Short mmCIF file of C-alpha atoms and ligand atoms in Angstrom, two decimals:
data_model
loop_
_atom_site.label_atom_id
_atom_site.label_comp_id
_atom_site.label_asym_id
_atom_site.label_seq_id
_atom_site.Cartn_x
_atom_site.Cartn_y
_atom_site.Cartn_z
CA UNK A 1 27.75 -6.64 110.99
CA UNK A 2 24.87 -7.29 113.12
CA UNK A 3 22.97 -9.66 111.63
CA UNK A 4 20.46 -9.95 114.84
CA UNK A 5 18.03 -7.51 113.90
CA UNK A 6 14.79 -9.57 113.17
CA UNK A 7 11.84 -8.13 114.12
CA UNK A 8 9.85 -11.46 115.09
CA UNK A 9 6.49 -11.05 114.27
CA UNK A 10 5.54 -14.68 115.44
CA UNK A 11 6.66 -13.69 119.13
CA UNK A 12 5.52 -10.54 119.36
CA UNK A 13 1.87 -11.77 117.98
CA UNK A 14 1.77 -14.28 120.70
CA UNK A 15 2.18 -11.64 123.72
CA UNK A 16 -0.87 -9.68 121.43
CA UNK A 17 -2.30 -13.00 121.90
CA UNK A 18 -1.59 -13.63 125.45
CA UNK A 19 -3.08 -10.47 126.32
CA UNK A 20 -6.58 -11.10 124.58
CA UNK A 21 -6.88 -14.14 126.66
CA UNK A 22 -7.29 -12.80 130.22
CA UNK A 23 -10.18 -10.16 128.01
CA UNK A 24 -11.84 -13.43 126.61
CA UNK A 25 -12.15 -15.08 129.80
CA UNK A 26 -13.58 -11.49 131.33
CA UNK A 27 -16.03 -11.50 128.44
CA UNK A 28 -16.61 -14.92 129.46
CA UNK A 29 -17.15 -14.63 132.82
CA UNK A 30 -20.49 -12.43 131.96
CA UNK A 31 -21.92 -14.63 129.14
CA UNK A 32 -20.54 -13.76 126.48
CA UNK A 33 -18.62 -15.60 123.97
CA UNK A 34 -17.13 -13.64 121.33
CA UNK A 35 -17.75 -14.58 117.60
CA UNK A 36 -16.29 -14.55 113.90
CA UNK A 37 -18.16 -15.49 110.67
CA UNK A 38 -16.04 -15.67 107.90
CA UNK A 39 -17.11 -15.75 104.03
CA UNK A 40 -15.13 -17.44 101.47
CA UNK A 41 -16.25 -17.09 97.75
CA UNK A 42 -14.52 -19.40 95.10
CA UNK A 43 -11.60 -21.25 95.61
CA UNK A 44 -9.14 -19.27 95.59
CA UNK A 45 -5.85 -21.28 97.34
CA UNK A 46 -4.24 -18.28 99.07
CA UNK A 47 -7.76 -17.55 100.65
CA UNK A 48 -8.46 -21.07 101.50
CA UNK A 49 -5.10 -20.92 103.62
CA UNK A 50 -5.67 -16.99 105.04
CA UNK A 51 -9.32 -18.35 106.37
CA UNK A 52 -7.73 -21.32 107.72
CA UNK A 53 -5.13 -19.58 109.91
CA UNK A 54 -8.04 -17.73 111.13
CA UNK A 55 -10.19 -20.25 111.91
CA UNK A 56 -7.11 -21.56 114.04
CA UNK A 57 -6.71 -18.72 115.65
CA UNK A 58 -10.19 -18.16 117.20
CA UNK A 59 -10.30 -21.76 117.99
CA UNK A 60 -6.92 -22.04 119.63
CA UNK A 61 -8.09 -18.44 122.06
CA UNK A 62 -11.86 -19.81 122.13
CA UNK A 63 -13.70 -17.34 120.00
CA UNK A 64 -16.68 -18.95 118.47
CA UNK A 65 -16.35 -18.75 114.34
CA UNK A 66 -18.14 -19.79 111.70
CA UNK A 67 -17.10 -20.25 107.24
CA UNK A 68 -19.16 -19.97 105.19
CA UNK A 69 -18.11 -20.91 101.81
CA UNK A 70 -19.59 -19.89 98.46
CA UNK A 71 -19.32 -20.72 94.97
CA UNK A 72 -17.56 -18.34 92.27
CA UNK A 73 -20.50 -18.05 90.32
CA UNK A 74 -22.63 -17.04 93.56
CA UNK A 75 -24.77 -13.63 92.97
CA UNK A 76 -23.89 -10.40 94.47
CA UNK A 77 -27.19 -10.23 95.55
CA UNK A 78 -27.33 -13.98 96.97
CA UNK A 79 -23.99 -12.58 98.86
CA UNK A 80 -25.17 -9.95 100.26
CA UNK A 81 -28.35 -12.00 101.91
CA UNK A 82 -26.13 -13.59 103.80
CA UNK A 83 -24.11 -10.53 105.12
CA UNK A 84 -27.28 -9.05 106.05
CA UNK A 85 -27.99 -12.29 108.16
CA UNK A 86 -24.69 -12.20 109.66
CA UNK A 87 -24.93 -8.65 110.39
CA UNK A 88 -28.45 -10.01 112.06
CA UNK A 89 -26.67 -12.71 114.08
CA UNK A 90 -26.11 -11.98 117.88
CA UNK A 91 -23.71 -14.62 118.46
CA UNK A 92 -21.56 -13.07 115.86
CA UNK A 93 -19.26 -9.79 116.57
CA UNK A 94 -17.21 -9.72 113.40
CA UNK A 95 -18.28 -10.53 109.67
CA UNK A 96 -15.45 -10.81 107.73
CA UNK A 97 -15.55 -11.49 103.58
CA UNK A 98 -12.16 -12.42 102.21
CA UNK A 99 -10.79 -10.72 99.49
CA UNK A 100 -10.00 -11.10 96.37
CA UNK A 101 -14.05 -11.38 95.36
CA UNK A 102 -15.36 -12.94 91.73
CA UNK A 103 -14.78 -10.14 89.10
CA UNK A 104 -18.83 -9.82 88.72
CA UNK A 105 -19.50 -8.84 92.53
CA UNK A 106 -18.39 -5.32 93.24
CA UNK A 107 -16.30 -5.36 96.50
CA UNK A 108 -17.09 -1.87 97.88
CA UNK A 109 -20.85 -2.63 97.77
CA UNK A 110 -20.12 -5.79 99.78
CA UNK A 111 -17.89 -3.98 102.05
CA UNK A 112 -20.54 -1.32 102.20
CA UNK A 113 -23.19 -4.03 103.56
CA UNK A 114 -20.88 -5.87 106.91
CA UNK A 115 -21.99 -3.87 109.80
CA UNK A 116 -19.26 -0.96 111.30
CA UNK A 117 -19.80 -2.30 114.14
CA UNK A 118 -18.70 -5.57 112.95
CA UNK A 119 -16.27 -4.74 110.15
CA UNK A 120 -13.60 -6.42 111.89
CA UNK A 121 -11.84 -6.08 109.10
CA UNK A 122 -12.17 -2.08 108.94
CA UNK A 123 -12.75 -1.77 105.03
CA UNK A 124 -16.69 -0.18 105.54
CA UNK A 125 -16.41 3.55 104.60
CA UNK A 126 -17.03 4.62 107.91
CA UNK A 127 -14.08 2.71 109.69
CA UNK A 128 -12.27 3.81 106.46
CA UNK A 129 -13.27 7.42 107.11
CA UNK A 130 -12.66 7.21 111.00
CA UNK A 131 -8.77 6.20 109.81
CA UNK A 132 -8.75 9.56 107.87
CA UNK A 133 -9.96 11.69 110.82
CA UNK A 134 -8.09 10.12 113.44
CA UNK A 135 -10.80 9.18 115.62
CA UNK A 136 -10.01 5.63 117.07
CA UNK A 137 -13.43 4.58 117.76
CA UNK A 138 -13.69 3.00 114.88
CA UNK A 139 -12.12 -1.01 113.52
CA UNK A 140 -9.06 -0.18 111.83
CA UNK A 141 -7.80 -3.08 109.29
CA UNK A 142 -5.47 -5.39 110.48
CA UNK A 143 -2.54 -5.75 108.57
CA UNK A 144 -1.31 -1.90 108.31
CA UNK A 145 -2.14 -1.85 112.31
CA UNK A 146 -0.36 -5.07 113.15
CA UNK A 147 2.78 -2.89 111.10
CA UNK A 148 1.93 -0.38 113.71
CA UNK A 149 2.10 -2.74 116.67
CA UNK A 150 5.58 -4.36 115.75
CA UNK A 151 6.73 -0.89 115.54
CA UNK A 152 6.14 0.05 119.14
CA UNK A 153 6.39 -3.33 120.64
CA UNK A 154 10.17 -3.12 118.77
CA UNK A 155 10.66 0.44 120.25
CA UNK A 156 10.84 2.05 116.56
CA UNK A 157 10.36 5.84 117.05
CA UNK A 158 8.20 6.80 114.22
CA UNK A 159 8.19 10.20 115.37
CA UNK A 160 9.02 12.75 112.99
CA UNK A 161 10.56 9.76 110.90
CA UNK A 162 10.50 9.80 107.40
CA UNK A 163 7.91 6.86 106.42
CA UNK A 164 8.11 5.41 102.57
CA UNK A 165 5.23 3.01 101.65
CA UNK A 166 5.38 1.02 98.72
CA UNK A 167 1.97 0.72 97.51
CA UNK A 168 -1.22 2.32 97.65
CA UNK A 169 -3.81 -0.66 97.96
CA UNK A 170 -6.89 -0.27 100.25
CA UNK A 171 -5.77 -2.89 102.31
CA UNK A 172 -2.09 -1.86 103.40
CA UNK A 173 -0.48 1.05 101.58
CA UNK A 174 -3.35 4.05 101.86
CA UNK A 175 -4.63 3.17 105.56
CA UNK A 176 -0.79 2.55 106.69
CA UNK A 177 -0.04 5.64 105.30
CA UNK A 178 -3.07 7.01 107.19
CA UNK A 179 -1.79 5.74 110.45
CA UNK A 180 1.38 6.96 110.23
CA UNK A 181 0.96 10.45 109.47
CA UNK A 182 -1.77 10.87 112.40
CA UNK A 183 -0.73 13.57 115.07
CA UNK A 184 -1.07 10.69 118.36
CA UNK A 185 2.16 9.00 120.30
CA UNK A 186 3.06 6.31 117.78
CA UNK A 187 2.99 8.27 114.89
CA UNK A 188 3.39 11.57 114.09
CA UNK A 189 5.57 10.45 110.79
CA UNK A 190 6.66 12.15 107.56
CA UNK A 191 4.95 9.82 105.25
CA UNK A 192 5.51 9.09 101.21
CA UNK A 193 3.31 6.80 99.15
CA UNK A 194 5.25 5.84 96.25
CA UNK A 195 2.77 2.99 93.83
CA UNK A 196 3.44 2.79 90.42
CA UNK A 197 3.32 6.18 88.90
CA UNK A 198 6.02 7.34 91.16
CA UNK A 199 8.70 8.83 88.97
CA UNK A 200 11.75 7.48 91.08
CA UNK A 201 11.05 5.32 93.85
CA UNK A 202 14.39 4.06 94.73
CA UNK A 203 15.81 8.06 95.29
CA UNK A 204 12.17 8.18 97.76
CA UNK A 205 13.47 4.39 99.19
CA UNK A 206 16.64 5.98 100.39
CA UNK A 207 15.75 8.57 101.97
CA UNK A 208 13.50 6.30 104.32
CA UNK A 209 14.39 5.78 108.30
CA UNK A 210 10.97 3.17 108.09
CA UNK A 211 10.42 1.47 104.68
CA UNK A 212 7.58 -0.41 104.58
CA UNK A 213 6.84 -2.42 101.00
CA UNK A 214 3.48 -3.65 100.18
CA UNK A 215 2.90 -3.38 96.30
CA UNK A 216 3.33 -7.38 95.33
CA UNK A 217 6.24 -7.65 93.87
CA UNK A 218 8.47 -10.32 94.40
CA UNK A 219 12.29 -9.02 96.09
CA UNK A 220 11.50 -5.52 94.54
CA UNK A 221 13.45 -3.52 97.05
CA UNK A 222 17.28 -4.27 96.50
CA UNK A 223 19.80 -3.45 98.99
CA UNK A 224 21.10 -0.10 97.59
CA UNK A 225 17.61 1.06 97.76
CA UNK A 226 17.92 0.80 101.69
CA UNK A 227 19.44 3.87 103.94
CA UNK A 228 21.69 1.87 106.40
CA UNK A 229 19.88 1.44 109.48
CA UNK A 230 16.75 1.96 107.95
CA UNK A 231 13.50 -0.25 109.63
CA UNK A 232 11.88 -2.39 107.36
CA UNK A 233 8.81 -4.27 106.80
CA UNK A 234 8.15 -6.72 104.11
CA UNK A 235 4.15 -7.36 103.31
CA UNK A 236 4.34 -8.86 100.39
CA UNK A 237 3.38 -12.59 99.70
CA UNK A 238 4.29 -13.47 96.27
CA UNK A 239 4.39 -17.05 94.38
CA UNK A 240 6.95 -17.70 92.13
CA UNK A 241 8.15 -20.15 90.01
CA UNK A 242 11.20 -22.13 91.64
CA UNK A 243 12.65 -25.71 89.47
CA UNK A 244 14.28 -26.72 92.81
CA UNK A 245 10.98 -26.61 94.58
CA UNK A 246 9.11 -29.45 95.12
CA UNK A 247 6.29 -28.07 94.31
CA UNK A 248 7.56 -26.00 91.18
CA UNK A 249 7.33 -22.60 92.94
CA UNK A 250 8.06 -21.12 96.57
CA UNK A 251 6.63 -17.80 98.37
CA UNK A 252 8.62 -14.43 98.36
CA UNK A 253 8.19 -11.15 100.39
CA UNK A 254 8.27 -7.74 98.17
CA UNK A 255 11.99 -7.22 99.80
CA UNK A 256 14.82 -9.30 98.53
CA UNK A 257 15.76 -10.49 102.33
CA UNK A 258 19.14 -12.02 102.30
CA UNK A 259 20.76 -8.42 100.39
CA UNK A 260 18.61 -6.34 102.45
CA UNK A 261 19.10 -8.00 105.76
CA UNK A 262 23.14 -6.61 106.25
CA UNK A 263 21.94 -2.95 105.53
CA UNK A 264 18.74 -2.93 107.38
CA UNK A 265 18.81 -1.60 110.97
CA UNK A 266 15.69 -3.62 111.63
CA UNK A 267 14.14 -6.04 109.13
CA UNK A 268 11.08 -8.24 109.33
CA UNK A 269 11.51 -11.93 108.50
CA UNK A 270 9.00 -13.47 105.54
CA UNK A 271 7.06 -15.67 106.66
CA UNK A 272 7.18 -14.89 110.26
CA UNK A 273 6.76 -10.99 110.30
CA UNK A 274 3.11 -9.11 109.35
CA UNK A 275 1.32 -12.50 108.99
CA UNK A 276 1.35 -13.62 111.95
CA UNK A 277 0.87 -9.82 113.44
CA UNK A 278 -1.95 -9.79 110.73
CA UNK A 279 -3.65 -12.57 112.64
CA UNK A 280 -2.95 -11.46 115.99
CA UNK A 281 -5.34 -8.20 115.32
CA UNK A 282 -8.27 -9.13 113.59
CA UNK A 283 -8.67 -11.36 116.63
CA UNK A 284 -8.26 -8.02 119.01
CA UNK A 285 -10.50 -6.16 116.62
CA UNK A 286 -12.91 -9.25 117.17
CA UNK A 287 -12.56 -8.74 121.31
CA UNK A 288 -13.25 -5.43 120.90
CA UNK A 289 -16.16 -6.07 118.97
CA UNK A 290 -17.68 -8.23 121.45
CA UNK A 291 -16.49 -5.49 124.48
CA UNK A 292 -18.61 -2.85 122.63
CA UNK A 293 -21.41 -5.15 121.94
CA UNK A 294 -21.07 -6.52 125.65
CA UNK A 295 -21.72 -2.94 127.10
N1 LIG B 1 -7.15 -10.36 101.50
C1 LIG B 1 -5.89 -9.95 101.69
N2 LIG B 1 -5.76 -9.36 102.89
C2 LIG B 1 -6.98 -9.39 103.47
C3 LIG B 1 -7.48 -8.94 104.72
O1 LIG B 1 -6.78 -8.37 105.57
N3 LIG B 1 -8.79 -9.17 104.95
C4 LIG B 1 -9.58 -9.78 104.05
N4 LIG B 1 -10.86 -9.95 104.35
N5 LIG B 1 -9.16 -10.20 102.87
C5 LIG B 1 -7.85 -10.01 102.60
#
């Protein structure tokens, strides 16, 4: 059994990584610094740890950022004040709100208001819309096309592969899915969304040469859900409760790893797969951002 098949997302983000350097210091070179505001609302732990890592990683590559934090009981309207002075904001290339948002402020009409041209995080309906029609000119969101990226940087051939996605979020699922099935080099992939209306998903699970779950919930693909050989890619970050933590609980991907693992033809390590990959391309999409602005 060959139980070497990681596909290290912590490497493979740092050559991403690497790369953007020698861009920065071009960008540089002619005056310009790029630049990352984020917005935090509410206290929300997981976000205050997703912004961090951020904030990290422009630092550590020398992209000027910014957080802005708000409080949960903030206005929509106070929120989107700010957006619209960030959009205004010449230092700053990307504007990027972290979700989950306050149940009161409505998400699309905040996503509606960052700037394409700085929706680093590709969730305006015109990046979103770009995805559909395959036209790369716009930001696509990170995580579904760091999945992308650690499929040809591992030499996956999605051609003509079959493609289940677990999931059917905004974030990962739909624009993954999107992606996938486009007609371009590192595509061109028979794709299935299963989500929770999906009548049997562990029959659509084994049929899949790429499985890729992102639906939040903790170890839900099992082993004999998994065609041997299959390629897959755990999203999922879920906290559960563990009495031989320390801390009462401890973090689990949406794959159970250590059943899966032996079956898998390629498997992503959690922590250490997407997240860092994650990462790794809202910084590019910030680059980019700046190279378009730069023009
Ligand atoms: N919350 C979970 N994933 C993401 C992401 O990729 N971007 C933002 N802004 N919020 C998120």
């Amino acid at each position: 059994m060959d139980l070497n098949n990681l596909i290290d997302g912590r490497t493979i983000a740092a050559q991403l990584l690497a790369e953007l350097g020698g861009r920065i210091a071009a960008l540089k070179a002619r005056g310009v610094q790029p630049g990352l505001a984020f917005v935090r609302v509410g206290e929300d732990p997981a976000s205050k740890v997703y912004v961090g890592r951020k904030e990290k990683a422009c630092a550590d590559l020398g992209i000027f950022s910014e957080t802005h934090v708000l409080a949960e009981a903030i206005s929509e309207a106070e929120l989107l004040a700010l957006l619209e002075r960030l959009n205004a904001d010449s230092r700053l290339h990307g504007v990027l709100v972290q979700a989950p948002l306050p149940k009161h402020i409505r998400q699309e009409v905040v996503y509606a208001t960052v700037r394409p041209n700085k929706d680093v995080d590709g969730f305006h309906p015109v990046n979103v819309g770009k995805l559909m029609l395959g036209d790369e000119s716009g930001f696509q969101p990170c995580t579904p096309a760091g999945i992308r990226e650690l499929l040809r940087r591992s030499s996956v051939n999605t051609q003509g592969a079959e493609v289940v996605v677990l999931g059917r979020g905004n974030i990962v699922g739909k624009p993954m899915a999107a992606m996938l099935c486009q007609k371009s080099a590192h595509a061109n992939a028979t794709v299935t969304i299963c989500h929770s209306g999906t009548r049997d998903i562990a029959a659509h699970c084994r049929r899949a040469d790429i499985l890729i779950a992102a639906m939040g919930v903790p170890e839900f693909v099992k082993a004999d859900m998994v065609k041997p050989g299959a390629v897959v890619i755990d999203v999922g970050v879920n906290r559960v409760s563990d009495a031989t933590a320390k801390t009462g609980t401890r973090l689990v991907g949406d794959v159970a790893f250590a059943a899966v693992q032996p079956v898998a033809g390629r498997i992503t390590p959690n922590p250490g797969g997407v997240g860092p990959m994650t990462i790794a391309m809202l910084m590019q999409n910030t680059v980019r951002a700046a190279e378009l602005a730069a023009k």
